[in-house]
Coordinates of C-alpha atoms and ligand atoms in Angstrom, one line a residue:
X1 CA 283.7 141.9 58.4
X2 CA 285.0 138.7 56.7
X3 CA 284.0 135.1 57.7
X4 CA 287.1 134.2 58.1
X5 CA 288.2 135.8 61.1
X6 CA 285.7 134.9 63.1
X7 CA 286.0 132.2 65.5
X8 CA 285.2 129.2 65.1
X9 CA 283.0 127.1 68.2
X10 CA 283.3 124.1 69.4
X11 CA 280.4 122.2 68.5
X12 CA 281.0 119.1 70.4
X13 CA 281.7 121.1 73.6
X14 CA 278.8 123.3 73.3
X15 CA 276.3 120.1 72.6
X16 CA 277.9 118.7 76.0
X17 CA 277.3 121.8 77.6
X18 CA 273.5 122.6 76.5
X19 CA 271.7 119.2 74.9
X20 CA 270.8 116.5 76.5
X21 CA 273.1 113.9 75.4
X22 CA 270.9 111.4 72.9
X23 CA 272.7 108.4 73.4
X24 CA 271.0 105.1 74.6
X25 CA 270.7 104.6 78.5
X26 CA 272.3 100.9 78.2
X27 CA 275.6 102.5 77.6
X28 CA 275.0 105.0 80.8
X29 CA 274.3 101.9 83.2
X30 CA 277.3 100.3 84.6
X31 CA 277.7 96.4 84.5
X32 CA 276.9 95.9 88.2
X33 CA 273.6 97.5 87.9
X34 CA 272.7 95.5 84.9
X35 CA 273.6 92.2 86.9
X36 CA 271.2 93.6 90.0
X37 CA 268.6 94.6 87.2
X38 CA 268.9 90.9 86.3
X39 CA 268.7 89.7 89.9
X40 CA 265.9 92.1 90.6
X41 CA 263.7 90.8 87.6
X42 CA 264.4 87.3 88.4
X43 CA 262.2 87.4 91.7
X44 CA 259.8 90.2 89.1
X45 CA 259.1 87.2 86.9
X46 CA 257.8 85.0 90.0
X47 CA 255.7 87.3 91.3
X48 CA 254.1 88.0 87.5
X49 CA 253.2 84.5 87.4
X50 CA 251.5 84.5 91.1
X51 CA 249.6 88.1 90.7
X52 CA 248.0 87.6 87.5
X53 CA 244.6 89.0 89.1
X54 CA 244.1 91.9 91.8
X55 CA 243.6 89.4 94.3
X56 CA 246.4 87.2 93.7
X57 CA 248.7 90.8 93.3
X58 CA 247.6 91.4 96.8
X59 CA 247.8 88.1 97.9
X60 CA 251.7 87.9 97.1
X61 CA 251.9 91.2 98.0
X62 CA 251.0 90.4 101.4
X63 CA 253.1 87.6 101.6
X64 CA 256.0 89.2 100.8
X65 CA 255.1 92.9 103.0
X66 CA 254.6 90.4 105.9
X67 CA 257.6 88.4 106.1
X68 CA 259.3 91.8 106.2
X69 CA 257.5 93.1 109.5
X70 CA 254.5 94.3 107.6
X71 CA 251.0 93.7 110.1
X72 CA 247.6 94.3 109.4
X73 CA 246.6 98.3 109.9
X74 CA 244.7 99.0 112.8
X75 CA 243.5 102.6 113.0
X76 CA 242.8 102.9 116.8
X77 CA 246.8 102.2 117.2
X78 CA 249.6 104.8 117.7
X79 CA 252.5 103.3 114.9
X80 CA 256.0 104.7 115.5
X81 CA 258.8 105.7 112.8
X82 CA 260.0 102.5 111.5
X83 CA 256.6 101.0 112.1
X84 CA 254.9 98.8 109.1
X85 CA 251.7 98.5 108.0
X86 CA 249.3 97.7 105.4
X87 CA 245.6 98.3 104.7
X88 CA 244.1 95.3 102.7
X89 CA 241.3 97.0 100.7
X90 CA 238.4 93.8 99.9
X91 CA 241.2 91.7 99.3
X92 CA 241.8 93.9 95.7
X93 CA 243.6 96.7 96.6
X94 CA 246.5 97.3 98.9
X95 CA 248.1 99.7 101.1
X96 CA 251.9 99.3 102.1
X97 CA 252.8 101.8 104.5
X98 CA 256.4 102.9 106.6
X99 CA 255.8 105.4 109.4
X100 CA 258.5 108.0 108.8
X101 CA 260.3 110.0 111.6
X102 CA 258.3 113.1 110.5
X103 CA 255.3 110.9 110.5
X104 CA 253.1 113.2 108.4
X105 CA 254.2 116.0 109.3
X106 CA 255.4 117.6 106.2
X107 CA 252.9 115.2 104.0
X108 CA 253.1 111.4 102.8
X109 CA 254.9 110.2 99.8
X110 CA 252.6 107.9 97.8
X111 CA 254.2 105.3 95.0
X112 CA 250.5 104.4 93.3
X113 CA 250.4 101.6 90.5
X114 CA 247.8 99.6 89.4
X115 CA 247.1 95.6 89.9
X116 CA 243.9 95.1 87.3
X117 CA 244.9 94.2 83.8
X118 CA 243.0 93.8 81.0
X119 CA 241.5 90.2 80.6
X120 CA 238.3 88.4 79.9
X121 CA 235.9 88.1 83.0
X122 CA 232.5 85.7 82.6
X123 CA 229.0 87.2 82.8
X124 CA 226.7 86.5 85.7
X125 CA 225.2 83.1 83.4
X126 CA 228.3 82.0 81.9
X127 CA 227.9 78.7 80.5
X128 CA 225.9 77.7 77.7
X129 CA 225.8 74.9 75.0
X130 CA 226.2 74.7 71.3
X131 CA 226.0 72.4 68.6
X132 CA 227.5 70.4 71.3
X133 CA 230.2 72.6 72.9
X134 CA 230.0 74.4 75.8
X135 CA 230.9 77.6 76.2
X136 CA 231.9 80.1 78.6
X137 CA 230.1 83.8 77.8
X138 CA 232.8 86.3 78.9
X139 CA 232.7 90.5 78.6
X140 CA 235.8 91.7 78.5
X141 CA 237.9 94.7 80.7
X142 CA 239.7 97.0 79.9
X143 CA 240.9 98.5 76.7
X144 CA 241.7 94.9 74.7
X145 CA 242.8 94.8 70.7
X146 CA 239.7 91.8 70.6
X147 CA 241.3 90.2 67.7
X148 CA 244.4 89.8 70.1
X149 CA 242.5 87.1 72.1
X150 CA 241.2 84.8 70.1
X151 CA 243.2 81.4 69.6
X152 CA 245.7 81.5 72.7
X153 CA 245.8 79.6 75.7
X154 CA 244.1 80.8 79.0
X155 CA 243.7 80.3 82.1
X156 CA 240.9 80.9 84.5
X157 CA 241.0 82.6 87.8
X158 CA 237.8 82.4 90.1
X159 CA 236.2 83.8 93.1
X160 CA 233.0 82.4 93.9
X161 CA 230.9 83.1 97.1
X162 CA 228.3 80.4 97.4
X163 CA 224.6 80.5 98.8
X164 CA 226.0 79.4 102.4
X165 CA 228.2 82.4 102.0
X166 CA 231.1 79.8 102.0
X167 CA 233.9 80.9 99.5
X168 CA 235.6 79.0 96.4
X169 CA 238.8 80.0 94.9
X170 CA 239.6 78.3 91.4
X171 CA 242.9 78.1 89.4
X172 CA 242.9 76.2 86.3
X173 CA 245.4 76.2 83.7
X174 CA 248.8 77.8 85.6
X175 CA 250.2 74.2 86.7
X176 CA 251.3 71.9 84.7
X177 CA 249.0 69.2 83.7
X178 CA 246.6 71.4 83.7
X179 CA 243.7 72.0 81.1
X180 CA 243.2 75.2 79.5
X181 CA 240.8 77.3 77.5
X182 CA 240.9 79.5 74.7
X183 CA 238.5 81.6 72.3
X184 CA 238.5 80.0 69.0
X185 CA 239.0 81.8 65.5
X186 CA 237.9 81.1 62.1
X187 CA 239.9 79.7 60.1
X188 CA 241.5 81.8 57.3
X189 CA 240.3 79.8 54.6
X190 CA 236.4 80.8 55.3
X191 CA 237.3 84.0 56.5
X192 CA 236.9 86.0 53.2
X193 CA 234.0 88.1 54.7
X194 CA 235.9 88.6 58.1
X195 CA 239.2 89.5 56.7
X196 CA 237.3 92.9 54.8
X197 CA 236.0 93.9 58.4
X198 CA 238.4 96.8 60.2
X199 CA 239.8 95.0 63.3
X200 CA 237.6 96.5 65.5
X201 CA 234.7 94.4 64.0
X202 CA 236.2 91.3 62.6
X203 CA 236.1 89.9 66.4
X204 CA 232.9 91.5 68.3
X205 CA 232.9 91.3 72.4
X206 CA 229.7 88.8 72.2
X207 CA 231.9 86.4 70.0
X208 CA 234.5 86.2 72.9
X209 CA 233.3 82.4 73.9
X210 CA 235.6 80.3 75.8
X211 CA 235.7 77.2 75.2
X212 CA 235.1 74.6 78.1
X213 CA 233.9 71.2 77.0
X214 CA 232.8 69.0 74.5
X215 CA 231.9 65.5 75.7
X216 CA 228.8 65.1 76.8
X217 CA 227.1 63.6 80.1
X218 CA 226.6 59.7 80.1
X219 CA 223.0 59.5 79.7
X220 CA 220.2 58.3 77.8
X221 CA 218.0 61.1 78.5
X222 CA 218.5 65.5 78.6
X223 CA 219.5 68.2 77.1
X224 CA 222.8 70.4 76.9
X225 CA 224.2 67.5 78.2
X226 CA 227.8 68.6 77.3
X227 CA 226.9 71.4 79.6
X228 CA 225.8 69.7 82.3
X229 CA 228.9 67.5 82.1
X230 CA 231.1 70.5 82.9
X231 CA 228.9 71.5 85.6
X232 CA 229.3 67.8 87.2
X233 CA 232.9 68.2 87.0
X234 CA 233.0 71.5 88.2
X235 CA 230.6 70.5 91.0
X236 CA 232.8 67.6 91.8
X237 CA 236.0 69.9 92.3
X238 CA 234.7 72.9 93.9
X239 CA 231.1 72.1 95.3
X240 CA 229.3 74.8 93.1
X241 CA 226.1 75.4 91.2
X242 CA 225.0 77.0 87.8
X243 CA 223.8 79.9 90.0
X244 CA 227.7 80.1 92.1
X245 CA 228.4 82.1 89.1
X246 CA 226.1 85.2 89.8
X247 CA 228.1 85.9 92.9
X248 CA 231.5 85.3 91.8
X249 CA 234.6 87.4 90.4
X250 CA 236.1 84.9 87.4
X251 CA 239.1 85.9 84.9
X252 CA 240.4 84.4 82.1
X253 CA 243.7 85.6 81.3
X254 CA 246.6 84.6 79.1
X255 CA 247.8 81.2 80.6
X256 CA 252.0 81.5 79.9
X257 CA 254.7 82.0 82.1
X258 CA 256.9 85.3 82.4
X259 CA 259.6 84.4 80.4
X260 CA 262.8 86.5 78.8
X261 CA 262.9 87.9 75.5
X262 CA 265.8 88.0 73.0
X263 CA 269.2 86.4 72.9
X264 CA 270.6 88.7 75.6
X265 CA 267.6 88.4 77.3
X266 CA 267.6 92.2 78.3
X267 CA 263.9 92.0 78.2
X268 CA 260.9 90.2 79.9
X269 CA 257.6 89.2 78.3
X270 CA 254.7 88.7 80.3
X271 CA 250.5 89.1 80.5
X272 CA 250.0 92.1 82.9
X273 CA 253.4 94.0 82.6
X274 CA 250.7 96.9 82.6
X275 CA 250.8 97.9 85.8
X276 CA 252.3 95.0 87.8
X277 CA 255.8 96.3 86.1
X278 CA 255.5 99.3 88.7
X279 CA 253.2 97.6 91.3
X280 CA 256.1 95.4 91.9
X281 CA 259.0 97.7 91.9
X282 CA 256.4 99.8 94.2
X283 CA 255.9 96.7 97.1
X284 CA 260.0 96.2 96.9
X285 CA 260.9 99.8 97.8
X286 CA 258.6 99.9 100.7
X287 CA 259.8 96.5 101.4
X288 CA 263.3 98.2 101.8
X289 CA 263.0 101.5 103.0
X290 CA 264.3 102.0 106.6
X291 CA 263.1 105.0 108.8
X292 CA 262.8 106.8 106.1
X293 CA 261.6 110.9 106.7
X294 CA 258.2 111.3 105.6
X295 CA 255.4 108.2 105.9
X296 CA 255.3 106.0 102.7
X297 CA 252.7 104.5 101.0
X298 CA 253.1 102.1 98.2
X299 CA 249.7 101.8 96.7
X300 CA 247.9 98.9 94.5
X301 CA 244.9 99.7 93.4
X302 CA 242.7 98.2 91.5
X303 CA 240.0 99.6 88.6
X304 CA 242.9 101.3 86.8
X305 CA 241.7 99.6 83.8
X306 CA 238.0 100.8 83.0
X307 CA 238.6 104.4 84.6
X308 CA 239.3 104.0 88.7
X309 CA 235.7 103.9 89.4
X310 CA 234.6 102.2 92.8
X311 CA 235.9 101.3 96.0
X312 CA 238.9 99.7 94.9
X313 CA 240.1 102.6 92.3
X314 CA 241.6 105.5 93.3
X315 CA 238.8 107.7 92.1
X316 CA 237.2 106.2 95.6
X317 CA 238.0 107.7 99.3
X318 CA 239.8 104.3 100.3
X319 CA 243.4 106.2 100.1
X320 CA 242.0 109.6 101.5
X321 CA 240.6 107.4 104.3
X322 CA 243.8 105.8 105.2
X323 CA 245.7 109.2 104.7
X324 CA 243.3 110.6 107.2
X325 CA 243.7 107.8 109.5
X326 CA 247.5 108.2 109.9
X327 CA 247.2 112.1 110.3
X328 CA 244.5 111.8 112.7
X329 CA 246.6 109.5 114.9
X330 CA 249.1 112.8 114.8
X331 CA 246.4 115.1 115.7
X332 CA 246.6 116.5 112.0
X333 CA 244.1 117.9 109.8
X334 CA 243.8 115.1 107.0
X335 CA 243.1 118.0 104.2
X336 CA 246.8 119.6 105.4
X337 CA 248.7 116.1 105.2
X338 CA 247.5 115.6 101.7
X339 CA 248.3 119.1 100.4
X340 CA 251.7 118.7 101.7
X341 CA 252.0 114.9 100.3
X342 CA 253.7 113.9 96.9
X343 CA 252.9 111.5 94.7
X344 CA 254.5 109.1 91.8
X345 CA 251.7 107.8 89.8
X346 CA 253.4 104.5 88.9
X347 CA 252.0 103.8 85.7
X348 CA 253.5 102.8 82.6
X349 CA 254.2 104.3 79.5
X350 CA 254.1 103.4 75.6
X351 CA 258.2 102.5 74.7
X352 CA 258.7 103.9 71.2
X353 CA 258.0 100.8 68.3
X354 CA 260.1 101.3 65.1
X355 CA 257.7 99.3 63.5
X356 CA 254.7 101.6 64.5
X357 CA 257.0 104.7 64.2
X358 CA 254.4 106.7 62.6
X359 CA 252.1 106.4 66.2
X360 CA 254.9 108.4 68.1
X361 CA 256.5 111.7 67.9
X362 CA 260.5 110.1 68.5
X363 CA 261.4 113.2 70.0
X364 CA 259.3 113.3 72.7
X365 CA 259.2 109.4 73.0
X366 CA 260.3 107.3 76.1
X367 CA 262.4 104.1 74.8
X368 CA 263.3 100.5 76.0
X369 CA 265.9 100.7 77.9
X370 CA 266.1 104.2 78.5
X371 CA 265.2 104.4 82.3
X372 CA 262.0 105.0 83.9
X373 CA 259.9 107.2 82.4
X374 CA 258.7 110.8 83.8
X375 CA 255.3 111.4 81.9
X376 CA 254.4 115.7 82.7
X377 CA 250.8 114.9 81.7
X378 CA 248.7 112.4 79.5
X379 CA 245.5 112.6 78.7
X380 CA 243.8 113.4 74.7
X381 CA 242.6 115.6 72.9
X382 CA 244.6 118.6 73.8
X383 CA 245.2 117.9 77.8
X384 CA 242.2 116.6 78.2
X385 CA 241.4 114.3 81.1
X386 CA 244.5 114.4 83.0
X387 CA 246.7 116.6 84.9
X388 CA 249.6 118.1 84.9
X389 CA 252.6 117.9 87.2
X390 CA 254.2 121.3 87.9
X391 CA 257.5 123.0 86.7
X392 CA 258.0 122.3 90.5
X393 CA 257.0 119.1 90.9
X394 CA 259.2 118.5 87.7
X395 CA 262.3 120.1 88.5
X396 CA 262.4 118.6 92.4
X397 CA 261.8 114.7 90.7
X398 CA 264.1 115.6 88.1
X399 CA 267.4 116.6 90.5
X400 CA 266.5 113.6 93.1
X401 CA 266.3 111.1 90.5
X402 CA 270.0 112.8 89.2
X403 CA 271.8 112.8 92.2
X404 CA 270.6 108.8 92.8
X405 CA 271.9 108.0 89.4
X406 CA 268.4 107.0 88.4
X407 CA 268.6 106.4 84.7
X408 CA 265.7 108.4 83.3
X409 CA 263.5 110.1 80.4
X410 CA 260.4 111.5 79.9
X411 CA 258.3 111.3 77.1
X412 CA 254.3 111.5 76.1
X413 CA 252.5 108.8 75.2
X414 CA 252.5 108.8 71.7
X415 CA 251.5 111.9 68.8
X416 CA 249.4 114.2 69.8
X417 CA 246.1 113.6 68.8
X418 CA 246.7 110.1 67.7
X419 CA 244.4 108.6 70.8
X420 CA 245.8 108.8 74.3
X421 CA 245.3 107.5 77.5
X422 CA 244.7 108.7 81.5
X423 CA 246.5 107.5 84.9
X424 CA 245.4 107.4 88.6
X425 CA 247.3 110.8 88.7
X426 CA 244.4 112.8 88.0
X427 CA 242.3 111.9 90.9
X428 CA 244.7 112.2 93.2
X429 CA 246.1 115.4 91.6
X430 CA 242.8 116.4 92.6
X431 CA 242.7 115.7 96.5
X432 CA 245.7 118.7 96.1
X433 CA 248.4 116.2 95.9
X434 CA 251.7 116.9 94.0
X435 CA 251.6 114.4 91.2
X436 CA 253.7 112.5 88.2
X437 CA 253.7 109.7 86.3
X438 CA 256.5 108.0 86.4
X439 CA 256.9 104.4 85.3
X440 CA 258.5 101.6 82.9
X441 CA 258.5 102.0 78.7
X442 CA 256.3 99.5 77.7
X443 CA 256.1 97.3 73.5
X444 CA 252.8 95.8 73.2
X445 CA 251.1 97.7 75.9
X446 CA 247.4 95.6 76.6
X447 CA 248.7 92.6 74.3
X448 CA 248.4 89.2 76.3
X449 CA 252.3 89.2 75.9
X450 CA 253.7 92.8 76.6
X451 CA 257.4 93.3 76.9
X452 CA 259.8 95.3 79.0
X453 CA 263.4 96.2 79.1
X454 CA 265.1 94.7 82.7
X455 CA 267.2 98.0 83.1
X456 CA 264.2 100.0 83.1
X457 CA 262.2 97.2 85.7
X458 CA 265.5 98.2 88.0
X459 CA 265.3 101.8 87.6
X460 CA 261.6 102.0 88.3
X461 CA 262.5 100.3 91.9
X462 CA 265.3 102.4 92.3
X463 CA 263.1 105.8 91.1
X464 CA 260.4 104.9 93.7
X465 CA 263.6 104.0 96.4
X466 CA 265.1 107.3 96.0
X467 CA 262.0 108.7 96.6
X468 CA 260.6 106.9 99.8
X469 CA 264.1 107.1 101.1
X470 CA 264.4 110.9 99.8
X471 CA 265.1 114.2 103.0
X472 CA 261.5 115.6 104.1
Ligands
MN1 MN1 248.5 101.3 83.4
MN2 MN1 246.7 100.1 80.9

């Protein structure tokens, strides 16, 4: 048989008809959804720079659920389809619920991101002098680069409960006029010894000293008296003690605004993208969801950062409680509500960095811009330590986020074996919930200054829309 006479295909047609097509999702997003992405992100930066704890995230949160209709959860109530609700969990996590017409019926849909982001907290005795400074002693949370947060500008974020059981809130460095704080570096040209260290040592976790002061008291007699200065001030301001600090929650995070990023602006960088970039989007879709089918939840939790341990993470009951509250109410068996209930663990993912190509495999890489991302699994080490959404689960997410238009990907979170990372998703994969990940790209991710795309903000609210709003 000769070559010749065969025919020839049609690549082009075939490609269309088989591939998925490769080009960017900027070009797939019309210019009246960039122009609401813009909108969207607009009111996304304000909340950034208002939820840049757990509290404050559910403070805001709050605020916002309530001028909507939102009121306080009250399980020995009957709640009606279109009713609204949240749970405040300790004032650090948050539960935003809409009572559906099925009520539970056929199971809850869950939107779960996280409100804690990596940061510096104090120790129980935080301040100390030194040579005439003093100093704040901080351990850090979370998964931090150490060398990251040395020599930037902070801001601290208290919550002190003193001996009367009275309670202090303190917020220094967001306003302007403000002072701020910072941990101070050495300077390159007596760092010879530091600069040979890997970047895991040059900066150790007990070096992490805030500066706080450096005048001392106005007296002819004492010690640490630049120490005891601060304390006067800060007794002065806030009525507390050395000893306040043992019963207190304190952060120090990165002290800028949310701001845009690049001439276009088509991105946003902030501190605490990670997971307020889904947390956000989350609040927003419950906030607009009318009468939708099944009960939703949007859910902030807290703890995300060090593993969801305790009763603010989602490896706790606090969720399974309030699930079991609303089925109970129905006369339904909690354990069949949440084995009927689906799940978008709104988390974000790592956005492929040409400058760190090497980290990811591009072909299974989610990229700025390119939509929200749908993450199967995560975990290291082979799988480990996550799980796994289902060929199910997949394929039902997948055609619902089509037929909204939802621009989306999927991708892992970097080459396997190069690290990895976990989600909520496995614990509440585990209470026999259907569960993905699904959540904004992310450059920079746990960097005081991470950056997002604004098309991909947009489509994360519209991914967790489409879902809330979705047919039972
Ligand atoms: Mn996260
Ligand atoms: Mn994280």
């Amino acid at each position: 048989m000769s070559k010749k006479n065969e025919k020839k295909m049609d690549a082009k047609k075939l490609a269309k008809e088989l591939l998925i097509p490769r080009s960017s999702g900027f070009s797939q997003v019309s210019e009246k959804e960039l122009e609401k992405a813009n909108e969207f992100c607009e009111s996304y930066k304000t909340f950034l720079d208002h939820s840049k704890t757990e509290r404050e995230a559910v403070k805001t949160a709050v605020a916002l659920a309530e001028k909507e209709g939102f009121v306080a959860f009250d399980a020995s109530k009957k709640y009606k389809a279109g009713d609204k609700v949240y749970y405040n969990n300790r004032g650090k996590a948050l539960i935003l619920a809409v009572i559906g017409k099925n009520g539970c019926k056929n199971g809850v849909r869950i939107a779960a991101a996280h409100i804690d982001s990596p940061r510096l907290d104090l120790k129980p005795h935080p301040l100390y002098e030194q040579n005439e400074l003093a100093m704040f002693k901080s351990h850090y949370y979370g998964g931090i680069k150490k060398y990251q947060w040395t020599a930037l500008p902070l801001s601290m974020h208290g919550f002190l409960v003193k001996k009367d059981g009275s309670t202090v809130e303190i917020s220094v460095g967001e306003e302007p006029g403000d002072p701020q704080f910072c941990v101070t570096d050495l300077l390159p040209h007596l760092a010879s010894e530091q600069m040979q260290k890997t970047l895991a040592k040059a900066i150790e976790g007990e070096n992490l000293n805030i500066l706080v002061g450096s005048r001392p008291l106005d007296s002819d007699e004492g010690d640490n008296l630049v120490k005891l200065n601060v304390m006067r001030l800060l007794n002065e301001k806030y009525g507390i003690t050395e000893e306040d600090f043992v019963s207190a929650d304190i952060e120090f995070v990165p002290a800028f605004k949310a701001t845009d990023v690049g001439f276009d602006r088509s991105m946003i960088g902030a501190y605490g993208h990670d997971d307020r970039v889904c947390a956000y989007p989350a609040v927003m879709a419950a906030l607009a969801v009318e009468a939708p089918e099944a009960t939703c939840l949007a859910v902030l939790a807290d703890r995300e950062e060090v593993g969801s341990d305790g009763n603010t993470g989602l490896n706790s009951e606090f969720m399974r409680y309030f699930i079991a509250d609303l089925a109970q109410m129905e006369g339904m068996e909690p354990r069949h509500v949440l084995s009927l209930s689906k799940c978008f663990s709104a988390d974000v993912n790592a956005a492929f960095d040409p400058t760190y190509a090497s980290a990811y495999e591009s072909t299974n890489s989610c990229y700025l811009n390119g939509g929200v991302c749908v993450t199967k699994y995560t975990g290291a080490r082979g799988k480990s330590g996550t799980s796994e959404a289902s060929a199910e689960f997949m394929g039902e997410v997948r055609a619902l986020l089509e037929k909204n238009d939802v621009l989306w990907q999927t991708g892992e979170l970097g080459k396997v074996d190069g690290g990895g990372g976990g989600t909520i998703a496995k614990y509440v994969a585990n209470m026999n919930v259907d569960v993905v990940d699904l959540g904004v790209p992310v450059l920079s991710m746990h960097a005081p200054f991470e950056i997002v795309s604004k098309t991909d903000v947009y489509m994360a609210y519209r991914a967790f829309f489409t879902f809330f709003d979705a047919k039972d």
